[in-house]
Amino acid sequence: MKEKMTIIFFSGTMDKAIAMLTLATTAAAMDMDVTVFFTFWGLSFLKKGKKYSKKGLFQKMLEFMIPKRMDALPLSSLNMLGMGPWMMEKLMKKTKSPGIEELFEMAKELKVKFLACSTSCSVMGVDRENMIDEVQDIVGAASYIKEAREGKINLCI
Amino acid sequence: MDYDNKLDCVGLYCPLPIVKTKLEMENMSQGEVLRVTADDLGAKEDFPAWCSETGNELVGTEEIEGEFVFYIKKK
């Protein structure tokens, strides 16, 4: 049986998403089964656009404030109202280092498993229809712990 | 050194050389040798580590003008 690696993606920023995808794809390329569990701000990575219907006032406000999908994540420092990510993208294109979309395609090809945290989904009002198709399931903490218990490497990013 | 297939990863940054090597080797048969060229600074240590972790055999390495060449035999 293959060894397992799990990652909790908590932060929902561009730089940390790149770190998460780099480690997930590399571990999968090293013959590990990789599961990424998206929770809290990390959920932004899985969203496809903004959706305001069927939401309470605070959920609508939250939806307005948080990124709409994985290519709109802020930087964890030097964000400078969006200037930071814009410059970082230019820099990465110039140096030809892999960006989020390219790494995500690789992760899919390597069969990395993507799970969304059920509580975060409920609190933020993110439902299955507003998430990318690659999300395998919406699960709770017990499902994550079950995977992590079998995990040889477990990270929180 | 003889090889059956080759992969050019020059200009690619970590983790792409390793990931592309993994995907390329999925289409090869047991015992075939892949020649990979890479210039990522981490490649020199990463390829031997990847080989020992996955059980594929690193049968040869070369360094030509800042580019690393790896010959990997599929397990």
Short mmCIF file of C-alpha atoms in Angstrom, two decimals:
data_model
loop_
_atom_site.label_atom_id
_atom_site.label_comp_id
_atom_site.label_asym_id
_atom_site.label_seq_id
_atom_site.Cartn_x
_atom_site.Cartn_y
_atom_site.Cartn_z
CA MET A 1 0.00 0.00 0.00
CA LYS A 2 1.14 3.52 -0.78
CA GLU A 3 2.26 5.85 1.99
CA LYS A 4 0.04 8.81 2.71
CA MET A 5 0.56 12.55 3.04
CA THR A 6 -2.10 14.98 4.15
CA ILE A 7 -2.13 18.77 4.06
CA ILE A 8 -4.57 21.10 5.79
CA PHE A 9 -4.80 24.20 3.62
CA PHE A 10 -6.01 26.87 6.00
CA SER A 11 -4.63 30.17 4.83
CA GLY A 12 -6.06 30.96 1.40
CA THR A 13 -3.17 33.06 0.12
CA MET A 14 -1.36 32.77 -3.20
CA ASP A 15 2.13 32.18 -1.83
CA LYS A 16 0.98 29.48 0.55
CA ALA A 17 -1.15 27.88 -2.17
CA ILE A 18 2.00 27.57 -4.29
CA ALA A 19 3.83 25.94 -1.36
CA MET A 20 0.88 23.57 -0.80
CA LEU A 21 0.73 22.58 -4.49
CA THR A 22 4.51 22.19 -4.74
CA LEU A 23 4.57 19.76 -1.81
CA ALA A 24 1.40 17.93 -2.89
CA THR A 25 2.63 17.35 -6.45
CA THR A 26 6.12 16.37 -5.33
CA ALA A 27 4.85 13.85 -2.77
CA ALA A 28 2.47 12.39 -5.35
CA ALA A 29 5.39 12.15 -7.79
CA MET A 30 7.24 10.26 -5.06
CA ASP A 31 4.47 7.65 -5.07
CA MET A 32 2.50 8.90 -2.07
CA ASP A 33 -1.27 9.21 -1.84
CA VAL A 34 -1.90 12.89 -1.16
CA THR A 35 -5.01 14.43 0.37
CA VAL A 36 -5.52 18.17 0.80
CA PHE A 37 -8.19 19.32 3.25
CA PHE A 38 -9.38 22.90 2.65
CA THR A 39 -10.71 24.82 5.61
CA PHE A 40 -11.51 28.44 6.60
CA TRP A 41 -9.75 30.89 4.26
CA GLY A 42 -8.37 27.94 2.34
CA LEU A 43 -11.85 27.36 0.98
CA SER A 44 -11.34 30.32 -1.41
CA PHE A 45 -9.03 28.09 -3.41
CA LEU A 46 -11.94 25.81 -4.30
CA LYS A 47 -14.50 28.44 -5.21
CA LYS A 48 -15.69 29.22 -8.72
CA GLY A 49 -16.78 32.82 -8.66
CA LYS A 50 -18.87 34.78 -6.20
CA LYS A 51 -22.38 33.74 -5.33
CA TYR A 52 -24.73 35.84 -3.19
CA SER A 53 -28.03 33.99 -3.41
CA LYS A 54 -29.33 31.90 -0.52
CA LYS A 55 -27.04 33.68 1.95
CA GLY A 56 -27.51 35.73 5.10
CA LEU A 57 -26.22 39.29 5.45
CA PHE A 58 -22.90 38.37 7.07
CA GLN A 59 -22.31 35.58 4.57
CA LYS A 60 -22.93 38.06 1.75
CA MET A 61 -20.46 40.49 3.32
CA LEU A 62 -17.94 37.70 3.69
CA GLU A 63 -18.48 36.63 0.08
CA PHE A 64 -17.82 40.22 -0.99
CA MET A 65 -14.56 40.37 1.02
CA ILE A 66 -12.94 37.02 0.25
CA PRO A 67 -11.35 35.97 -3.06
CA LYS A 68 -13.62 34.53 -5.73
CA ARG A 69 -11.35 31.72 -6.90
CA MET A 70 -7.81 30.31 -6.87
CA ASP A 71 -6.41 32.82 -9.36
CA ALA A 72 -7.53 35.76 -7.21
CA LEU A 73 -5.78 34.92 -3.94
CA PRO A 74 -3.85 37.67 -2.11
CA LEU A 75 -0.26 37.43 -0.89
CA SER A 76 0.26 36.71 2.83
CA SER A 77 2.59 39.70 3.03
CA LEU A 78 3.31 42.65 0.73
CA ASN A 79 -0.19 42.35 -0.69
CA MET A 80 -0.44 46.15 -1.16
CA LEU A 81 -4.11 46.11 -2.24
CA GLY A 82 -3.48 43.63 -5.00
CA MET A 83 -0.27 45.14 -6.35
CA GLY A 84 1.74 42.39 -4.66
CA PRO A 85 0.07 39.40 -6.36
CA TRP A 86 0.13 41.24 -9.69
CA MET A 87 3.87 41.87 -9.43
CA MET A 88 4.49 38.34 -8.16
CA GLU A 89 2.65 36.90 -11.17
CA LYS A 90 4.72 39.02 -13.54
CA LEU A 91 7.89 37.95 -11.76
CA MET A 92 6.94 34.29 -11.89
CA LYS A 93 6.08 34.50 -15.58
CA LYS A 94 9.38 36.22 -16.26
CA THR A 95 11.40 33.63 -14.37
CA LYS A 96 9.15 30.87 -15.80
CA SER A 97 8.46 29.43 -12.36
CA PRO A 98 5.26 27.38 -12.13
CA GLY A 99 2.08 29.26 -11.18
CA ILE A 100 -1.03 28.09 -9.38
CA GLU A 101 -2.92 26.92 -12.50
CA GLU A 102 -0.01 24.89 -13.86
CA LEU A 103 0.66 23.23 -10.50
CA PHE A 104 -3.04 22.54 -10.01
CA GLU A 105 -3.21 20.79 -13.41
CA MET A 106 -0.23 18.64 -12.34
CA ALA A 107 -1.90 17.85 -9.01
CA LYS A 108 -5.01 16.65 -10.84
CA GLU A 109 -2.95 14.52 -13.19
CA LEU A 110 -1.19 12.96 -10.19
CA LYS A 111 -4.56 12.23 -8.57
CA VAL A 112 -4.17 14.45 -5.52
CA LYS A 113 -7.42 14.27 -3.54
CA PHE A 114 -9.21 17.53 -2.63
CA LEU A 115 -11.60 17.65 0.31
CA ALA A 116 -13.59 20.62 1.63
CA CYS A 117 -14.32 21.16 5.32
CA SER A 118 -18.05 20.82 5.96
CA THR A 119 -18.21 23.36 8.81
CA SER A 120 -16.32 26.01 6.83
CA CYS A 121 -18.69 25.45 3.91
CA SER A 122 -21.73 25.89 6.14
CA VAL A 123 -20.41 28.95 7.99
CA MET A 124 -19.32 30.73 4.82
CA GLY A 125 -22.30 29.55 2.78
CA VAL A 126 -20.19 27.84 0.14
CA ASP A 127 -22.10 24.93 -1.40
CA ARG A 128 -21.13 22.16 -3.79
CA GLU A 129 -22.39 24.09 -6.83
CA ASN A 130 -20.09 26.98 -6.01
CA MET A 131 -17.00 24.78 -5.83
CA ILE A 132 -14.79 23.45 -8.61
CA ASP A 133 -15.55 19.93 -9.85
CA GLU A 134 -12.23 18.60 -8.57
CA VAL A 135 -13.50 18.68 -4.98
CA GLN A 136 -14.03 15.03 -4.23
CA ASP A 137 -16.14 15.43 -1.13
CA ILE A 138 -17.28 17.73 1.68
CA VAL A 139 -16.22 16.10 4.93
CA GLY A 140 -15.77 16.75 8.65
CA ALA A 141 -12.79 16.61 11.00
CA ALA A 142 -13.16 12.88 11.69
CA SER A 143 -12.60 12.08 8.03
CA TYR A 144 -9.48 14.21 8.02
CA ILE A 145 -8.16 12.63 11.23
CA LYS A 146 -8.75 9.18 9.77
CA GLU A 147 -6.57 10.09 6.80
CA ALA A 148 -3.99 11.88 8.95
CA ARG A 149 -3.66 8.93 11.29
CA GLU A 150 -2.52 6.87 8.32
CA GLY A 151 -0.39 9.77 7.10
CA LYS A 152 3.36 9.59 7.22
CA ILE A 153 3.57 13.33 6.60
CA ASN A 154 0.84 15.69 7.83
CA LEU A 155 1.15 19.43 7.27
CA CYS A 156 -0.88 22.54 7.98
CA ILE A 157 -0.28 25.45 5.61
CA MET B 1 25.26 6.29 -22.22
CA ASP B 2 22.36 4.58 -24.05
CA TYR B 3 18.81 5.62 -23.35
CA ASP B 4 15.30 4.86 -24.62
CA ASN B 5 13.58 8.18 -24.04
CA LYS B 6 14.55 11.72 -23.14
CA LEU B 7 13.02 14.67 -21.31
CA ASP B 8 14.20 18.28 -21.40
CA CYS B 9 13.51 20.14 -18.15
CA VAL B 10 15.99 22.97 -18.71
CA GLY B 11 14.46 26.27 -17.60
CA LEU B 12 11.90 24.59 -15.35
CA TYR B 13 11.79 25.21 -11.61
CA CYS B 14 11.06 22.82 -8.77
CA PRO B 15 8.76 20.87 -8.59
CA LEU B 16 8.26 20.62 -12.37
CA PRO B 17 11.38 18.58 -13.32
CA ILE B 18 10.49 15.85 -10.79
CA VAL B 19 6.77 15.90 -11.57
CA LYS B 20 7.35 15.79 -15.34
CA THR B 21 9.86 12.97 -14.91
CA LYS B 22 7.35 10.99 -12.88
CA LEU B 23 4.63 11.49 -15.51
CA GLU B 24 7.00 10.69 -18.39
CA MET B 25 8.11 7.45 -16.74
CA GLU B 26 4.52 6.29 -16.37
CA ASN B 27 4.48 5.82 -20.16
CA MET B 28 7.70 3.76 -20.20
CA SER B 29 8.31 0.05 -19.68
CA GLN B 30 10.29 -1.62 -16.92
CA GLY B 31 14.05 -1.52 -17.52
CA GLU B 32 13.93 1.37 -20.00
CA VAL B 33 16.21 4.34 -19.38
CA LEU B 34 15.09 7.97 -19.40
CA ARG B 35 17.59 10.77 -19.97
CA VAL B 36 16.56 13.95 -18.14
CA THR B 37 18.29 17.31 -18.46
CA ALA B 38 17.60 20.00 -15.85
CA ASP B 39 19.19 23.19 -14.59
CA ASP B 40 17.13 23.88 -11.47
CA LEU B 41 19.60 24.36 -8.61
CA GLY B 42 17.82 21.73 -6.53
CA ALA B 43 17.92 19.07 -9.24
CA LYS B 44 21.36 17.78 -8.28
CA GLU B 45 20.06 16.57 -4.91
CA ASP B 46 16.39 16.09 -5.83
CA PHE B 47 16.83 13.47 -8.55
CA PRO B 48 18.91 11.05 -6.44
CA ALA B 49 16.37 11.54 -3.60
CA TRP B 50 13.43 10.90 -5.94
CA CYS B 51 15.08 7.78 -7.34
CA SER B 52 15.84 6.29 -3.93
CA GLU B 53 12.30 7.06 -2.71
CA THR B 54 10.56 5.58 -5.74
CA GLY B 55 12.88 2.63 -6.34
CA ASN B 56 13.88 3.74 -9.83
CA GLU B 57 17.59 3.36 -10.46
CA LEU B 58 19.83 6.34 -11.14
CA VAL B 59 22.28 4.67 -13.49
CA GLY B 60 24.31 7.72 -14.41
CA THR B 61 24.74 11.47 -13.96
CA GLU B 62 26.63 14.11 -15.90
CA GLU B 63 27.10 17.84 -15.53
CA ILE B 64 27.48 19.78 -18.75
CA GLU B 65 27.86 23.57 -18.59
CA GLY B 66 25.57 24.09 -15.62
CA GLU B 67 23.03 21.53 -16.80
CA PHE B 68 22.54 18.28 -14.95
CA VAL B 69 21.92 15.09 -16.89
CA PHE B 70 20.33 12.10 -15.20
CA TYR B 71 19.90 8.59 -16.59
CA ILE B 72 17.08 6.84 -14.78
CA LYS B 73 16.15 3.19 -15.25
CA LYS B 74 12.50 2.41 -14.61
CA LYS B 75 11.89 -0.19 -11.93
#
